[in-house]
Tab-separated table of C-alpha atoms in Angstrom:
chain	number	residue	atom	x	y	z
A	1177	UNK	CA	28.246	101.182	125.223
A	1178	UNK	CA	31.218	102.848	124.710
A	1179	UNK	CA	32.287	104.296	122.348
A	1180	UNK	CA	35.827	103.063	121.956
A	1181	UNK	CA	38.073	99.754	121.755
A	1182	UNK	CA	38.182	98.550	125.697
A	1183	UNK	CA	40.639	96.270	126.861
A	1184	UNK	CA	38.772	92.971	128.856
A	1185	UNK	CA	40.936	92.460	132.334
A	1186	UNK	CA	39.036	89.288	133.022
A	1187	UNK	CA	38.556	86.096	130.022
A	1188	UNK	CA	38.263	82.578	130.705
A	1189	UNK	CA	38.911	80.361	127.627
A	1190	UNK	CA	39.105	76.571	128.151
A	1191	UNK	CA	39.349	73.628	125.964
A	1192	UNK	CA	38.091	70.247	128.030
A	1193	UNK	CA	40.474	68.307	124.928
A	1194	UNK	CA	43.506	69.564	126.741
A	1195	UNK	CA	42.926	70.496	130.265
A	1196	UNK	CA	40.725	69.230	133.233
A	1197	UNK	CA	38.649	71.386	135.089
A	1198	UNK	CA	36.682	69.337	137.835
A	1199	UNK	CA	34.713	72.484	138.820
A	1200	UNK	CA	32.944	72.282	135.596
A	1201	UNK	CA	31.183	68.941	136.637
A	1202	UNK	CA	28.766	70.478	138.833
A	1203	UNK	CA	28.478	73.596	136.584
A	1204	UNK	CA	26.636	71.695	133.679
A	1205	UNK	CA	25.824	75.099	131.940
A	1206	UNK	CA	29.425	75.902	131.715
A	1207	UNK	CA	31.159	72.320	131.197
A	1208	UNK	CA	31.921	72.553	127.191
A	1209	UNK	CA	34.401	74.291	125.540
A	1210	UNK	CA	34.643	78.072	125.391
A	1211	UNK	CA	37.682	78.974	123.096
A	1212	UNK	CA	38.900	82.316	122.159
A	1213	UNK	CA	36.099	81.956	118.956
A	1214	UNK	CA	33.264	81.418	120.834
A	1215	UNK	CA	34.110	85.002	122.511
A	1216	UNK	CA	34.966	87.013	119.636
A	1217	UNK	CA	31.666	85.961	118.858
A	1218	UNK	CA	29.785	86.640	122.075
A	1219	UNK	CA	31.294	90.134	122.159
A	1220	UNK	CA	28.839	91.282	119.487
A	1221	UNK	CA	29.234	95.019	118.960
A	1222	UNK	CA	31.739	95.798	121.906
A	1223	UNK	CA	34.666	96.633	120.259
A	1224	UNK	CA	37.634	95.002	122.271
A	1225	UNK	CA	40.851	95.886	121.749
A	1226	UNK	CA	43.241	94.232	124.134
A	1227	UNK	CA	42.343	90.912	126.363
A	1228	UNK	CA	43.567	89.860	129.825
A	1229	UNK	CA	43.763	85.627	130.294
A	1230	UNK	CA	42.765	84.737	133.775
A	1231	UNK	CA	43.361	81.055	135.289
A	1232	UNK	CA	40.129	78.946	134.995
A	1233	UNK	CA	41.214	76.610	138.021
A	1234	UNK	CA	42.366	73.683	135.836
A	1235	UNK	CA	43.800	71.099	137.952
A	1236	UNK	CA	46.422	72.565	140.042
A	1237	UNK	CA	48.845	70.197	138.720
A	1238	UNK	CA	48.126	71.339	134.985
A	1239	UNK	CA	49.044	75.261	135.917
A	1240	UNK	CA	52.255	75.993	133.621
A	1241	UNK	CA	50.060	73.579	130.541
A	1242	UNK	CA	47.319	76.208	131.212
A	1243	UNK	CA	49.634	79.237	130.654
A	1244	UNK	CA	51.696	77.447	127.653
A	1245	UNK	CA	48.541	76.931	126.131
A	1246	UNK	CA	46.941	80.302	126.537
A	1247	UNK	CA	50.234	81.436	125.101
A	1248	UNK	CA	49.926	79.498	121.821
A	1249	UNK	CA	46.533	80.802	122.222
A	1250	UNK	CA	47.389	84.417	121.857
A	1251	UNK	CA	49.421	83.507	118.568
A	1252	UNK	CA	46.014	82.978	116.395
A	1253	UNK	CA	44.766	86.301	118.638
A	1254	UNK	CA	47.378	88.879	119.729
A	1255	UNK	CA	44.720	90.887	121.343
A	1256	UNK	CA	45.563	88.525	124.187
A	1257	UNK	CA	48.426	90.710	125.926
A	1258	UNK	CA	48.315	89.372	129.478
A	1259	UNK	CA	48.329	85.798	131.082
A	1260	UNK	CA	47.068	85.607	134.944
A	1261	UNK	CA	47.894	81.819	135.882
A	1262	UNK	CA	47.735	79.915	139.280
A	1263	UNK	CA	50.626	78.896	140.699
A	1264	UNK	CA	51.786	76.717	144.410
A	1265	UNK	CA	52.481	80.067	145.856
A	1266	UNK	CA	51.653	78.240	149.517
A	1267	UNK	CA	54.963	76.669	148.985
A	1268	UNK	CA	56.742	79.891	150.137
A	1269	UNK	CA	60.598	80.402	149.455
A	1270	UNK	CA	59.987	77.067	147.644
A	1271	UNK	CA	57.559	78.497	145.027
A	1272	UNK	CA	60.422	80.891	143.544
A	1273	UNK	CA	61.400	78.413	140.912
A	1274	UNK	CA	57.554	77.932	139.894
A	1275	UNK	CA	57.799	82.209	139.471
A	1276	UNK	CA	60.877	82.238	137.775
A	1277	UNK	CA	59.486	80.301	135.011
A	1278	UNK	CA	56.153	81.548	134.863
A	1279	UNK	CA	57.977	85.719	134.390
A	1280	UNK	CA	60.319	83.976	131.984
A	1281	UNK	CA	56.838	84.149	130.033
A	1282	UNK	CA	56.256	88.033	128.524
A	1283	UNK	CA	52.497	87.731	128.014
A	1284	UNK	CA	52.453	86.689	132.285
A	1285	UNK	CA	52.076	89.751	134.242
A	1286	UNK	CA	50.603	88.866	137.483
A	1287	UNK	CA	49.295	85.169	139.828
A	1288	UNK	CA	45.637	84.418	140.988
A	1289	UNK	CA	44.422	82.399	143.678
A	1290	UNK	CA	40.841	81.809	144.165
A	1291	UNK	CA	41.007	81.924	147.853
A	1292	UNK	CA	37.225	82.215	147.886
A	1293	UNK	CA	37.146	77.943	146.703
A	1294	UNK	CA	39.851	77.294	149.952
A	1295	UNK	CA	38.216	74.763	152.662
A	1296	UNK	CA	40.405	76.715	155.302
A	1297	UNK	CA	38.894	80.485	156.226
A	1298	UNK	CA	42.326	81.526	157.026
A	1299	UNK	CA	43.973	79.981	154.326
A	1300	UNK	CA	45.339	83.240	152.668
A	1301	UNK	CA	47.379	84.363	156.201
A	1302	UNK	CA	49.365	80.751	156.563
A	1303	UNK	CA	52.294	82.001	157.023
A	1304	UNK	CA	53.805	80.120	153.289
A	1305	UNK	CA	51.192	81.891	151.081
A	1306	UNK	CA	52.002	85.614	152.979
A	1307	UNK	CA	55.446	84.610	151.761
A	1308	UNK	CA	54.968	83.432	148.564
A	1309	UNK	CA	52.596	86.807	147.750
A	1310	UNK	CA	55.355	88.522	148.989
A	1311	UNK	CA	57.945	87.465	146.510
A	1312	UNK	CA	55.663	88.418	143.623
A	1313	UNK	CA	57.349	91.706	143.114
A	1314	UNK	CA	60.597	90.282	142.268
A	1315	UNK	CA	59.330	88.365	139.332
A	1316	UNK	CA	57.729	91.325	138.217
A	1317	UNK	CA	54.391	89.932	138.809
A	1318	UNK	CA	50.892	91.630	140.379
A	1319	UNK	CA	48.373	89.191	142.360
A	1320	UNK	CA	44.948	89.180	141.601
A	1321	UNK	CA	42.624	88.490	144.918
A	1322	UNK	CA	39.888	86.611	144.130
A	1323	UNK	CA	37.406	86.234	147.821
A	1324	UNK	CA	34.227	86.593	148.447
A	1325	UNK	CA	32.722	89.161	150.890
A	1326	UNK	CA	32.944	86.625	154.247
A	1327	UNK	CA	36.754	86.963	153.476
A	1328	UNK	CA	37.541	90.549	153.183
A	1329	UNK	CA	38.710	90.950	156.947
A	1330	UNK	CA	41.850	88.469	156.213
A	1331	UNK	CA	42.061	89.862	153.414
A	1332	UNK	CA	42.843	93.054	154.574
A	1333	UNK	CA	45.173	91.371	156.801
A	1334	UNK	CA	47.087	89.791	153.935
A	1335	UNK	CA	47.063	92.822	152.050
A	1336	UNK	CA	48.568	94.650	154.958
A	1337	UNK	CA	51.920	92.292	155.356
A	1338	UNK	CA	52.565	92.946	151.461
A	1339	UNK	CA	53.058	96.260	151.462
A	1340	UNK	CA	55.087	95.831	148.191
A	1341	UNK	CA	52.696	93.716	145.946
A	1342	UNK	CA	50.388	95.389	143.534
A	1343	UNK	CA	46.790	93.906	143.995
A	1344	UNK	CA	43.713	93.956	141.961
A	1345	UNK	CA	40.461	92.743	143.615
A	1346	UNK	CA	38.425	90.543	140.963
A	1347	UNK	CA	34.360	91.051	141.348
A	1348	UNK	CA	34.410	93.844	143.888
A	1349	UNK	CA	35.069	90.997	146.756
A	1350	UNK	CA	31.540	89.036	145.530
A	1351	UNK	CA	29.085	90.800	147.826
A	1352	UNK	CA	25.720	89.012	148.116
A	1353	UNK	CA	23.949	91.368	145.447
A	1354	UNK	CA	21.377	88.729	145.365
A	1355	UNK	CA	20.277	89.171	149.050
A	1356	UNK	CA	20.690	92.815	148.976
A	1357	UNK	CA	23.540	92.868	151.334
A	1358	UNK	CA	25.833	95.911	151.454
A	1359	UNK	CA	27.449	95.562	154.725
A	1360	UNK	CA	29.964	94.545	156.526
A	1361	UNK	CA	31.038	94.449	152.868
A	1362	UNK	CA	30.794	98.110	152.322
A	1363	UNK	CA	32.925	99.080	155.186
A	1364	UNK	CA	35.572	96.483	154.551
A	1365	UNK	CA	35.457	97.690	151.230
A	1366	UNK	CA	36.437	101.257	152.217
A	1367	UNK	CA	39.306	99.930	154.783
A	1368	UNK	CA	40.708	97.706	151.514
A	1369	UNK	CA	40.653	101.273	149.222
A	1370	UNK	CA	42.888	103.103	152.051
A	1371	UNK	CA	45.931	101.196	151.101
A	1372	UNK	CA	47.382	102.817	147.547
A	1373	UNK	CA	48.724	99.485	145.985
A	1374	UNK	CA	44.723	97.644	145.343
A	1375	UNK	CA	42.935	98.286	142.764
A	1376	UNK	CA	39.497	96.949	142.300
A	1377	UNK	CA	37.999	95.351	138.966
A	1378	UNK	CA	34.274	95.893	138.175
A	1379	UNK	CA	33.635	92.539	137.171
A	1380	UNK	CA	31.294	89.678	137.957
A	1381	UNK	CA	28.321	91.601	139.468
A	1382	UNK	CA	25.935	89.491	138.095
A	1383	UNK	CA	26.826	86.255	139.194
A	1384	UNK	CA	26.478	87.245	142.668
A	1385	UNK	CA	22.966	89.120	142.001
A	1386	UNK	CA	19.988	86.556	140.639
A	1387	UNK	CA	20.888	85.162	137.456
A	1388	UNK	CA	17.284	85.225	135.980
A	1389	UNK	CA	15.806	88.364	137.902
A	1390	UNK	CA	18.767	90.933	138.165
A	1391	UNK	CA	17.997	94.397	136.877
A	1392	UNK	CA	20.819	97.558	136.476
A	1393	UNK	CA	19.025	98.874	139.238
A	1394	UNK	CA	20.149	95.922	141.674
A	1395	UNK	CA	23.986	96.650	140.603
A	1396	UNK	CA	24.050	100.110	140.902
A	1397	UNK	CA	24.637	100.901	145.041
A	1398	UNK	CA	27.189	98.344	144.627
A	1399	UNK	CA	28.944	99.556	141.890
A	1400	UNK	CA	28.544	103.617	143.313
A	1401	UNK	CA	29.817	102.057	146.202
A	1402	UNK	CA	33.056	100.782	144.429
A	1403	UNK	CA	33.777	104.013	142.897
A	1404	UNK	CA	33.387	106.003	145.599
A	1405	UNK	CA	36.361	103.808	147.564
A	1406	UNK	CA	38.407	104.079	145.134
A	1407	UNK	CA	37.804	106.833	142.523
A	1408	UNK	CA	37.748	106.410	138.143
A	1409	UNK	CA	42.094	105.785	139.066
A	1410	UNK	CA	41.482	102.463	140.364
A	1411	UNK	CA	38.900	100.773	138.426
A	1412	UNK	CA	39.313	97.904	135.549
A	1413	UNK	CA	36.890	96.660	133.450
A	1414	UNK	CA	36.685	92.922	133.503
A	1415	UNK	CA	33.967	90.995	131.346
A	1416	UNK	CA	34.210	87.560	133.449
A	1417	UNK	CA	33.191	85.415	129.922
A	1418	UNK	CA	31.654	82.925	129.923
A	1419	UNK	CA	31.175	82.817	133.403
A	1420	UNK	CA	28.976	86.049	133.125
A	1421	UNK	CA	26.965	83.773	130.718
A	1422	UNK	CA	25.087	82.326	133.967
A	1423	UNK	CA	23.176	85.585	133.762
A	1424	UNK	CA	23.756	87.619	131.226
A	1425	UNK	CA	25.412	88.149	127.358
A	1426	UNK	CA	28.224	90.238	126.831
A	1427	UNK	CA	26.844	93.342	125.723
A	1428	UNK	CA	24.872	93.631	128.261
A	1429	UNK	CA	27.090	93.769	130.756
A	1430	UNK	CA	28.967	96.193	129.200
A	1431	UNK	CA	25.747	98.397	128.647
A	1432	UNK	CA	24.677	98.098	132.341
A	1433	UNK	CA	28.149	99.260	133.488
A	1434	UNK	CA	28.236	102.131	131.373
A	1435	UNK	CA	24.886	103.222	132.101
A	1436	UNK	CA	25.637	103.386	135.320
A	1437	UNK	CA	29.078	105.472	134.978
A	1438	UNK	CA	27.147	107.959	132.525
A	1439	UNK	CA	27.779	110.687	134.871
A	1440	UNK	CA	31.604	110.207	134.675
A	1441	UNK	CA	33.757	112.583	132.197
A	1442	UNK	CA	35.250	110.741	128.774
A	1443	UNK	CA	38.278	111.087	130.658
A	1444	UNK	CA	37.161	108.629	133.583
A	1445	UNK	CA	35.547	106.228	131.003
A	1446	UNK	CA	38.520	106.108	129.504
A	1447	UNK	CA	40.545	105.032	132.324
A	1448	UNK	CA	37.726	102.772	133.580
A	1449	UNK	CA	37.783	100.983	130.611
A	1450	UNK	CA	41.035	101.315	128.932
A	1451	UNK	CA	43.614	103.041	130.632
A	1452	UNK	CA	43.839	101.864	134.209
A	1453	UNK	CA	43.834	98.540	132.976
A	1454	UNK	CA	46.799	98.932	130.610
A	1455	UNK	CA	48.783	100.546	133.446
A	1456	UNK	CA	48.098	97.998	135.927
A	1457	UNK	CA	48.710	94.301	133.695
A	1458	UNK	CA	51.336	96.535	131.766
A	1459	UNK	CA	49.611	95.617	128.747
């Protein structure tokens, strides 16, 4: 593992006493609480230094609760620098006073939408999300993309009317690792890498290979694949707890990824896991 404090782009913490999450009904594995103890613990020996907060799809309504109480949150553990919450950002023009607030919070550095859950296969080119993406630079704020691989073309689409936005795409666009599948994934891939304002986070690999049978081995074209669209200056870390708990612990994730970077320089590790990740959540 390495062998240096990383910074995690990608924690869920939840606690079902304050917030509803109806996903977590039909994800009986994951439907208890998983506070900021439970990870310290799970980390084991992976030294992490700084944490990134991303939205756990409470219910909608609940979005500025989630973020107030991730804030209060990060008192008992300032390792938590960034906050990534949902917010109505469909509403368009109309969502600027939902932004205003949310930036009025330090610790909230960018919005994520989990366009991958949306009934509607073109939900993320209505014409009122495009807009609402769009004003995301003048809070301040990033977006972080969250599809799976059937939705890269509009994404690509999306990402090409906001020239302005800084993007980070969460689980390399969940290709079907399980099924083997590399394209039209790894094509799209290389199309979303040609524009310079996406990143892409190595994150969530294993929930999208088998979570009982998965090996390093089944990760590795993917994640080669990743860093050879968009070089060690665009790649985060994220740890996706406790949903990575489907299929794996912590440390194990981490090993597996840095097994398969061991060819990269301590400068590129670095980056990978540290420094590209401080630049982009400005944390």
């Amino acid at each position: 593992m390495p062998s240096f404090p990383i910074v995690d782009t990608h924690l869920h913490i939840w606690d079902l006493k304050r917030l509803r999450y109806p996903w977590l009904a039909s994800v009986p594995m994951l439907n208890r609480d998983h506070l900021i103890e439970d990870y310290r613990k799970a980390c084991g020996p992976v030294a992490v230094a700084k944490m990134v907060f991303l939205q756990c799809e409470a219910d909608f309504a609940l979005f500025q609760e989630e973020a107030d109480w991730v804030t209060e949150v990060a008192r008992t553990d300032p390792r938590i620098r960034g906050i990534v919450p949902w917010a109505p950002l469909e509403k368009g023009d109309a969502a600027e006073a939902d932004l205003a607030r949310l930036a009025s919070n330090p610790l909230i550095k960018g919005i994520r939408r989990i366009i991958q859950f949306e009934a509607d296969p073109e939900f993320c080119l209505k014409p009122g999300f495009v807009r609402g993406v769009q004003l995301l630079p003048r809070h301040g704020l990033s977006f972080d993309l969250c599809v799976n691989h059937q939705q890269l073309a509009n994404t690509l689409k999306l990402v090409r009317q906001c020239p302005n936005v800084s993007f980070i795409m969460d689980h390399i666009a969940k290709p079907d690792i399980k099924a083997g599948l590399l394209d039209p994934w790894r094509a799209e891939l290389r199309e979303l890498a040609k524009f310079p304002n996406v990143v892409c986070k190595l994150s969530g690999l294993v929930t999208e290979a088998d979570f009982s049978k998965w090996t390093p081995a089944d990760l590795k074209p993917y994640i080669d694949h990743v860093l050879d669209c968009f070089g060690f200056d665009r790649v985060i870390f994220g740890g996706d707890w406790p949903v990575s708990t489907q299929a794996t612990d912590y440390p194990r994730w981490v090993n597996t990824l840095d097994a398969a970077v061991k060819g990269a320089s301590p400068d590129e590790q670095h980056k990978l896991y540290v420094r590209n990740a401080e630049a982009f959540y400005r944390v």
